[in-house]
mmCIF file of C-alpha atoms in Angstrom:
data_model
loop_
_atom_site.group_PDB
_atom_site.id
_atom_site.type_symbol
_atom_site.label_atom_id
_atom_site.label_comp_id
_atom_site.label_asym_id
_atom_site.label_seq_id
_atom_site.Cartn_x
_atom_site.Cartn_y
_atom_site.Cartn_z
ATOM 1 C CA MET Z 1 0.000 0.000 0.000
ATOM 2 C CA ASP Z 2 2.726 2.511 0.987
ATOM 3 C CA ASP Z 3 4.858 1.608 -2.044
ATOM 4 C CA TRP Z 4 1.870 2.035 -4.382
ATOM 5 C CA ALA Z 5 1.093 5.501 -3.008
ATOM 6 C CA GLU Z 6 4.742 6.608 -3.044
ATOM 7 C CA ILE Z 7 5.291 5.370 -6.623
ATOM 8 C CA ARG Z 8 2.290 7.324 -7.888
ATOM 9 C CA HIS Z 9 3.355 10.424 -5.969
ATOM 10 C CA LEU Z 10 6.926 10.346 -7.291
ATOM 11 C CA PHE Z 11 5.733 9.812 -10.852
ATOM 12 C CA SER Z 12 3.235 12.695 -10.602
ATOM 13 C CA THR Z 13 6.045 15.150 -9.809
ATOM 14 C CA GLY Z 14 7.546 14.570 -13.271
ATOM 15 C CA LYS Z 15 11.058 14.633 -11.812
ATOM 16 C CA HIS Z 16 11.884 10.926 -11.874
ATOM 17 C CA SER Z 17 11.964 8.215 -14.503
ATOM 18 C CA LYS Z 18 10.374 4.843 -13.789
ATOM 19 C CA ARG Z 19 13.811 3.325 -13.295
ATOM 20 C CA GLU Z 20 14.724 6.010 -10.759
ATOM 21 C CA ILE Z 21 11.432 5.514 -8.940
ATOM 22 C CA GLY Z 22 12.132 1.791 -8.640
ATOM 23 C CA ARG Z 23 15.554 2.549 -7.179
ATOM 24 C CA ILE Z 24 14.151 5.086 -4.693
ATOM 25 C CA VAL Z 25 11.309 2.864 -3.481
ATOM 26 C CA GLY Z 26 13.349 -0.332 -3.660
ATOM 27 C CA VAL Z 27 11.163 -2.249 -6.132
ATOM 28 C CA SER Z 28 11.519 -3.552 -9.668
ATOM 29 C CA ARG Z 29 10.660 -1.649 -12.843
ATOM 30 C CA GLY Z 30 7.776 -4.059 -13.430
ATOM 31 C CA THR Z 31 6.308 -3.231 -10.008
ATOM 32 C CA VAL Z 32 6.471 0.467 -10.888
ATOM 33 C CA ASP Z 33 4.631 -0.160 -14.174
ATOM 34 C CA ARG Z 34 1.890 -2.159 -12.457
ATOM 35 C CA ALA Z 35 1.422 0.498 -9.772
ATOM 36 C CA LEU Z 36 1.049 3.248 -12.379
ATOM 37 C CA LYS Z 37 -1.419 1.229 -14.466
ATOM 38 C CA SER Z 38 -3.659 0.484 -11.487
ATOM 39 C CA ASP Z 39 -5.962 3.262 -10.265
ATOM 40 C CA ARG Z 40 -6.802 1.339 -7.102
ATOM 41 C CA ALA Z 41 -4.673 0.439 -4.125
ATOM 42 C CA PRO Z 42 -3.507 -3.186 -4.095
ATOM 43 C CA LYS Z 43 -5.338 -5.566 -1.800
ATOM 44 C CA TYR Z 44 -3.165 -8.003 0.031
ATOM 45 C CA GLN Z 45 -2.804 -9.401 3.547
ATOM 46 C CA ARG Z 46 0.621 -9.802 5.024
ATOM 47 C CA ALA Z 47 1.079 -11.964 8.061
ATOM 48 C CA SER Z 48 2.187 -9.940 11.051
ATOM 49 C CA GLY Z 49 5.630 -10.962 12.243
ATOM 50 C CA VAL Z 50 6.779 -11.031 15.846
ATOM 51 C CA SER Z 51 10.179 -9.578 16.680
ATOM 52 C CA SER Z 52 12.214 -10.265 19.799
ATOM 53 C CA PHE Z 53 12.569 -6.488 20.082
ATOM 54 C CA ASP Z 54 8.816 -5.961 20.603
ATOM 55 C CA ASP Z 55 8.926 -6.796 24.310
ATOM 56 C CA PHE Z 56 11.706 -4.247 24.875
ATOM 57 C CA ALA Z 57 10.238 -1.455 22.712
ATOM 58 C CA PRO Z 58 8.082 0.213 25.443
ATOM 59 C CA ARG Z 59 11.058 0.559 27.794
ATOM 60 C CA VAL Z 60 13.288 1.818 24.955
ATOM 61 C CA ARG Z 61 10.698 4.472 24.135
ATOM 62 C CA GLU Z 62 10.560 5.587 27.768
ATOM 63 C CA LEU Z 63 14.323 6.109 27.761
ATOM 64 C CA LEU Z 64 14.264 7.962 24.437
ATOM 65 C CA VAL Z 65 11.624 10.360 25.763
ATOM 66 C CA LYS Z 66 14.061 11.437 28.483
ATOM 67 C CA THR Z 67 17.280 11.164 26.443
ATOM 68 C CA PRO Z 68 16.714 11.069 22.654
ATOM 69 C CA THR Z 69 20.464 10.853 21.919
ATOM 70 C CA MET Z 70 21.213 7.905 24.201
ATOM 71 C CA PRO Z 71 23.487 5.467 22.278
ATOM 72 C CA ALA Z 72 21.984 2.149 21.223
ATOM 73 C CA ALA Z 73 24.567 0.236 23.253
ATOM 74 C CA THR Z 74 23.552 2.094 26.408
ATOM 75 C CA LEU Z 75 19.881 1.521 25.654
ATOM 76 C CA ALA Z 76 20.522 -2.201 25.226
ATOM 77 C CA GLU Z 77 22.273 -2.320 28.585
ATOM 78 C CA ARG Z 78 19.511 -0.381 30.361
ATOM 79 C CA VAL Z 79 16.700 -2.613 29.067
ATOM 80 C CA GLY Z 80 18.616 -5.861 29.525
ATOM 81 C CA TRP Z 81 18.874 -6.789 25.831
ATOM 82 C CA SER Z 82 20.891 -9.953 25.221
ATOM 83 C CA GLY Z 83 20.112 -10.578 21.543
ATOM 84 C CA SER Z 84 21.752 -9.430 18.331
ATOM 85 C CA ALA Z 85 23.406 -6.021 18.663
ATOM 86 C CA SER Z 86 22.871 -5.197 14.982
ATOM 87 C CA LEU Z 87 19.129 -6.007 15.212
ATOM 88 C CA PHE Z 88 18.789 -3.789 18.260
ATOM 89 C CA ARG Z 89 20.601 -0.902 16.564
ATOM 90 C CA ALA Z 90 18.406 -1.224 13.482
ATOM 91 C CA LYS Z 91 15.190 -1.188 15.529
ATOM 92 C CA VAL Z 92 16.327 1.806 17.580
ATOM 93 C CA ALA Z 93 17.312 3.688 14.410
ATOM 94 C CA VAL Z 94 13.720 3.344 13.154
ATOM 95 C CA ILE Z 95 12.038 4.796 16.258
ATOM 96 C CA ARG Z 96 14.673 7.313 17.395
ATOM 97 C CA PRO Z 97 13.609 10.093 14.935
ATOM 98 C CA GLU Z 98 10.205 10.200 16.633
ATOM 99 C CA TYR Z 99 11.862 11.606 19.770
ATOM 100 C CA ALA Z 100 14.427 13.932 18.218
ATOM 101 C CA PRO Z 101 13.786 17.556 19.307
ATOM 102 C CA PRO Z 102 13.053 20.028 16.499
ATOM 103 C CA ASP Z 103 15.954 22.153 15.324
ATOM 104 C CA PRO Z 104 15.404 25.679 16.775
ATOM 105 C CA ALA Z 105 17.413 27.193 13.902
ATOM 106 C CA ASP Z 106 15.576 25.292 11.187
ATOM 107 C CA ARG Z 107 14.234 27.501 8.393
ATOM 108 C CA LEU Z 108 11.369 26.297 6.223
ATOM 109 C CA VAL Z 109 11.244 27.301 2.564
ATOM 110 C CA HIS Z 110 7.892 26.652 0.882
ATOM 111 C CA GLU Z 111 7.630 26.201 -2.875
ATOM 112 C CA PRO Z 112 4.448 27.130 -4.812
ATOM 113 C CA GLY Z 113 1.930 24.311 -4.936
ATOM 114 C CA PHE Z 114 4.045 21.970 -2.842
ATOM 115 C CA GLN Z 115 2.507 21.796 0.629
ATOM 116 C CA VAL Z 116 -0.821 22.428 2.355
ATOM 117 C CA GLN Z 117 -1.024 22.322 6.152
ATOM 118 C CA CYS Z 118 -4.102 20.593 7.605
ATOM 119 C CA ASP Z 119 -5.639 20.648 11.071
ATOM 120 C CA LEU Z 120 -8.943 20.480 12.928
ATOM 121 C CA TRP Z 121 -10.492 23.358 14.840
ATOM 122 C CA PHE Z 122 -13.451 23.097 17.196
ATOM 123 C CA PRO Z 123 -15.884 25.984 17.839
ATOM 124 C CA HIS Z 124 -15.598 27.700 21.210
ATOM 125 C CA GLU Z 125 -19.338 27.372 21.824
ATOM 126 C CA PRO Z 126 -21.954 24.876 20.563
ATOM 127 C CA LEU Z 127 -23.484 25.696 17.185
ATOM 128 C CA PRO Z 128 -27.042 24.827 16.073
ATOM 129 C CA VAL Z 129 -27.023 21.738 13.848
ATOM 130 C CA GLY Z 130 -30.754 21.414 13.211
ATOM 131 C CA GLU Z 131 -33.779 19.872 14.883
ATOM 132 C CA GLY Z 132 -33.220 22.060 17.940
ATOM 133 C CA GLN Z 133 -29.847 20.460 18.658
ATOM 134 C CA SER Z 134 -26.413 22.028 19.098
ATOM 135 C CA ASP Z 135 -22.895 20.609 18.903
ATOM 136 C CA THR Z 136 -19.238 21.572 18.446
ATOM 137 C CA PRO Z 137 -18.426 19.717 15.202
ATOM 138 C CA PRO Z 138 -14.850 19.739 13.881
ATOM 139 C CA VAL Z 139 -13.831 22.249 11.233
ATOM 140 C CA LEU Z 140 -11.212 21.060 8.748
ATOM 141 C CA VAL Z 141 -8.780 23.912 8.069
ATOM 142 C CA MET Z 142 -6.308 23.723 5.146
ATOM 143 C CA THR Z 143 -3.712 26.457 4.586
ATOM 144 C CA SER Z 144 -1.335 26.733 1.635
ATOM 145 C CA ALA Z 145 2.198 27.015 3.006
ATOM 146 C CA PHE Z 146 3.352 29.247 0.126
ATOM 147 C CA SER Z 147 0.472 31.659 -0.422
ATOM 148 C CA GLY Z 148 -1.379 31.456 2.873
ATOM 149 C CA PHE Z 149 -4.629 30.662 1.012
ATOM 150 C CA ILE Z 150 -7.088 29.347 3.590
ATOM 151 C CA GLN Z 151 -9.945 26.887 3.248
ATOM 152 C CA ALA Z 152 -12.259 25.563 5.938
ATOM 153 C CA ARG Z 153 -15.174 23.160 6.045
ATOM 154 C CA MET Z 154 -17.300 21.914 8.909
ATOM 155 C CA LEU Z 155 -17.456 18.122 9.160
ATOM 156 C CA PRO Z 156 -19.929 15.753 10.815
ATOM 157 C CA SER Z 157 -17.134 13.990 12.722
ATOM 158 C CA ARG Z 158 -13.369 13.452 12.843
ATOM 159 C CA THR Z 159 -13.547 9.886 11.520
ATOM 160 C CA THR Z 160 -11.525 8.823 8.467
ATOM 161 C CA PRO Z 161 -14.426 8.881 5.930
ATOM 162 C CA ASP Z 162 -15.465 12.411 6.946
ATOM 163 C CA LEU Z 163 -11.860 13.663 6.907
ATOM 164 C CA LEU Z 164 -11.285 12.224 3.432
ATOM 165 C CA GLY Z 165 -14.560 13.690 2.188
ATOM 166 C CA GLY Z 166 -13.633 17.092 3.608
ATOM 167 C CA MET Z 167 -10.176 17.094 2.030
ATOM 168 C CA TRP Z 168 -11.591 16.006 -1.319
ATOM 169 C CA THR Z 169 -14.243 18.753 -1.257
ATOM 170 C CA LEU Z 170 -11.737 21.491 -0.410
ATOM 171 C CA LEU Z 171 -9.302 20.284 -3.086
ATOM 172 C CA GLN Z 172 -12.145 20.394 -5.606
ATOM 173 C CA ASP Z 173 -13.013 23.923 -4.469
ATOM 174 C CA ALA Z 174 -9.380 24.981 -4.912
ATOM 175 C CA GLN Z 175 -9.256 23.253 -8.319
ATOM 176 C CA ALA Z 176 -5.707 22.118 -7.567
ATOM 177 C CA VAL Z 177 -3.883 19.264 -5.857
ATOM 178 C CA PRO Z 178 -0.666 20.006 -3.918
ATOM 179 C CA SER Z 179 2.291 17.672 -3.800
ATOM 180 C CA ARG Z 180 1.912 17.180 -0.038
ATOM 181 C CA LEU Z 181 -0.713 17.401 2.685
ATOM 182 C CA LEU Z 182 0.811 17.917 6.126
ATOM 183 C CA TRP Z 183 -0.952 16.457 9.173
ATOM 184 C CA ASP Z 184 -0.097 15.830 12.785
ATOM 185 C CA ASN Z 185 -0.992 12.515 14.411
ATOM 186 C CA GLU Z 186 -4.762 12.800 13.952
ATOM 187 C CA SER Z 187 -6.281 9.380 14.645
ATOM 188 C CA GLY Z 188 -8.492 9.490 11.546
ATOM 189 C CA ILE Z 189 -5.441 10.153 9.350
ATOM 190 C CA GLY Z 190 -2.925 7.853 11.024
ATOM 191 C CA ARG Z 191 -0.410 7.518 13.811
ATOM 192 C CA ARG Z 192 3.189 7.372 12.549
ATOM 193 C CA ARG Z 193 1.883 6.167 9.163
ATOM 194 C CA PRO Z 194 -1.316 6.870 7.197
ATOM 195 C CA THR Z 195 -4.224 4.488 7.562
ATOM 196 C CA GLU Z 196 -5.031 2.263 4.583
ATOM 197 C CA PRO Z 197 -7.928 4.436 3.282
ATOM 198 C CA VAL Z 198 -5.777 7.578 3.639
ATOM 199 C CA ALA Z 199 -2.875 5.959 1.774
ATOM 200 C CA ALA Z 200 -5.276 4.924 -0.993
ATOM 201 C CA PHE Z 201 -6.630 8.490 -1.163
ATOM 202 C CA ALA Z 202 -3.094 9.878 -1.478
ATOM 203 C CA GLY Z 203 -2.086 7.352 -4.117
ATOM 204 C CA SER Z 204 -5.181 7.998 -6.210
ATOM 205 C CA LEU Z 205 -4.407 11.728 -6.321
ATOM 206 C CA GLY Z 206 -0.642 11.294 -6.688
ATOM 207 C CA LEU Z 207 0.167 13.298 -3.547
ATOM 208 C CA GLU Z 208 2.014 12.609 -0.310
ATOM 209 C CA ILE Z 209 0.431 12.746 3.140
ATOM 210 C CA LYS Z 210 3.169 13.469 5.654
ATOM 211 C CA LEU Z 211 2.593 12.899 9.360
ATOM 212 C CA LEU Z 212 4.555 15.112 11.728
ATOM 213 C CA PRO Z 213 6.465 13.665 14.674
ATOM 214 C CA PRO Z 214 5.149 14.380 18.179
ATOM 215 C CA ARG Z 215 5.805 17.785 19.739
ATOM 216 C CA ASP Z 216 6.497 19.589 16.468
ATOM 217 C CA PRO Z 217 3.715 22.215 16.103
ATOM 218 C CA GLU Z 218 6.090 24.695 14.422
ATOM 219 C CA SER Z 219 6.087 22.662 11.230
ATOM 220 C CA LYS Z 220 2.452 23.601 10.609
ATOM 221 C CA GLY Z 221 2.491 26.981 12.293
ATOM 222 C CA MET Z 222 0.441 28.691 9.570
ATOM 223 C CA VAL Z 223 -2.656 26.574 10.101
ATOM 224 C CA GLU Z 224 -2.124 26.719 13.883
ATOM 225 C CA ARG Z 225 -2.224 30.532 13.703
ATOM 226 C CA MET Z 226 -5.428 30.378 11.674
ATOM 227 C CA ASN Z 227 -6.964 28.094 14.304
ATOM 228 C CA ARG Z 228 -6.014 30.683 16.916
ATOM 229 C CA PHE Z 229 -7.721 33.372 14.839
ATOM 230 C CA PHE Z 230 -10.893 31.278 14.668
ATOM 231 C CA ARG Z 231 -10.768 30.696 18.433
ATOM 232 C CA GLN Z 232 -10.270 34.384 19.231
ATOM 233 C CA ALA Z 233 -13.002 35.435 16.795
ATOM 234 C CA SER Z 234 -15.357 32.918 18.355
ATOM 235 C CA CYS Z 235 -14.553 34.164 21.866
ATOM 236 C CA ARG Z 236 -15.123 37.785 20.841
ATOM 237 C CA ALA Z 237 -18.474 36.852 19.336
ATOM 238 C CA GLY Z 238 -19.469 35.118 22.562
ATOM 239 C CA THR Z 239 -18.391 37.919 24.915
ATOM 240 C CA SER Z 240 -19.923 40.704 22.817
ATOM 241 C CA GLY Z 241 -23.411 39.350 23.384
ATOM 242 C CA HIS Z 242 -24.018 38.401 19.745
ATOM 243 C CA GLN Z 243 -25.301 34.864 19.328
ATOM 244 C CA ARG Z 244 -24.602 33.077 16.064
ATOM 245 C CA THR Z 245 -27.908 31.691 14.892
ATOM 246 C CA SER Z 246 -26.557 29.630 12.006
ATOM 247 C CA THR Z 247 -23.331 28.434 10.449
ATOM 248 C CA ALA Z 248 -24.030 30.783 7.545
ATOM 249 C CA SER Z 249 -23.863 33.806 9.866
ATOM 250 C CA TRP Z 250 -20.669 32.407 11.398
ATOM 251 C CA LYS Z 251 -19.190 32.195 7.893
ATOM 252 C CA THR Z 252 -20.112 35.811 7.171
ATOM 253 C CA GLY Z 253 -17.883 37.024 9.988
ATOM 254 C CA CYS Z 254 -14.783 35.281 8.600
ATOM 255 C CA PRO Z 255 -12.248 36.774 6.173
ATOM 256 C CA LYS Z 256 -13.399 36.665 2.561
ATOM 257 C CA ARG Z 257 -10.532 34.479 1.466
ATOM 258 C CA ILE Z 258 -11.730 31.582 3.606
ATOM 259 C CA THR Z 259 -13.732 28.854 1.932
ATOM 260 C CA GLY Z 260 -17.314 28.841 3.139
ATOM 261 C CA ILE Z 261 -18.485 26.285 5.632
ATOM 262 C CA HIS Z 262 -21.090 24.957 3.196
ATOM 263 C CA GLY Z 263 -20.058 26.417 -0.145
ATOM 264 C CA PRO Z 264 -17.179 27.084 -2.533
ATOM 265 C CA ALA Z 265 -14.322 29.476 -2.005
ATOM 266 C CA THR Z 266 -15.371 33.104 -1.798
ATOM 267 C CA ALA Z 267 -12.077 34.495 -3.059
ATOM 268 C CA ALA Z 268 -9.370 33.533 -5.523
ATOM 269 C CA ARG Z 269 -6.142 34.488 -3.826
ATOM 270 C CA THR Z 270 -3.776 31.763 -4.994
ATOM 271 C CA SER Z 271 -0.338 33.337 -5.118
#
């Protein structure tokens, strides 16, 4: 599933030949051809393997939380590992990046059309949802990292089908597909790796869905700032004595370059 999505994403960029894609992904040229010919994710069941490292992984993770740079040999000694040293090093190398602190001097450079930051925002106060009921449904917010173009859509829930439907609707409204959608570890999208439906969605559109490591909010700071704007605007509306009687009136109070809660984009700022 992951190989299928990555092959289609790499090919859609137009920067790699099929032979290069096979070398990058680690598959044969024939596998690349089959992945590009198929418009559906492959269906297969792989038996789950059990590793001797699995019993030690929770303790290793506890140590990495406190000391992300602790050498593998020291970790092995602390957890009482007596197996293969090379296996232990390989397993630690896979999980260590999850606990590496973000570089405070890191500078992000965003290219046009490359990345859109995604997040969920929840209204400060319950909103009427019909039939005399009120709720605080999630609002999917997508912000272009290059232009700052903002889209938002209220969703019924934060489950995978509703998240995929929301992303698809906003991409249709924008009439463009970026190379990457950036998410944190939202359960409906995936933890550490995208869920199978999300990977199929990404592969079908030829884009990459990147999941951020824990404790790295700076990497999607633009959409986080927009969520803060929504929260502050909602608080001001509540304290000023004005009650929002519908989601349409809530939309009216937002900037004009934000996609409507129920309708298409109300502005065309794309650069």
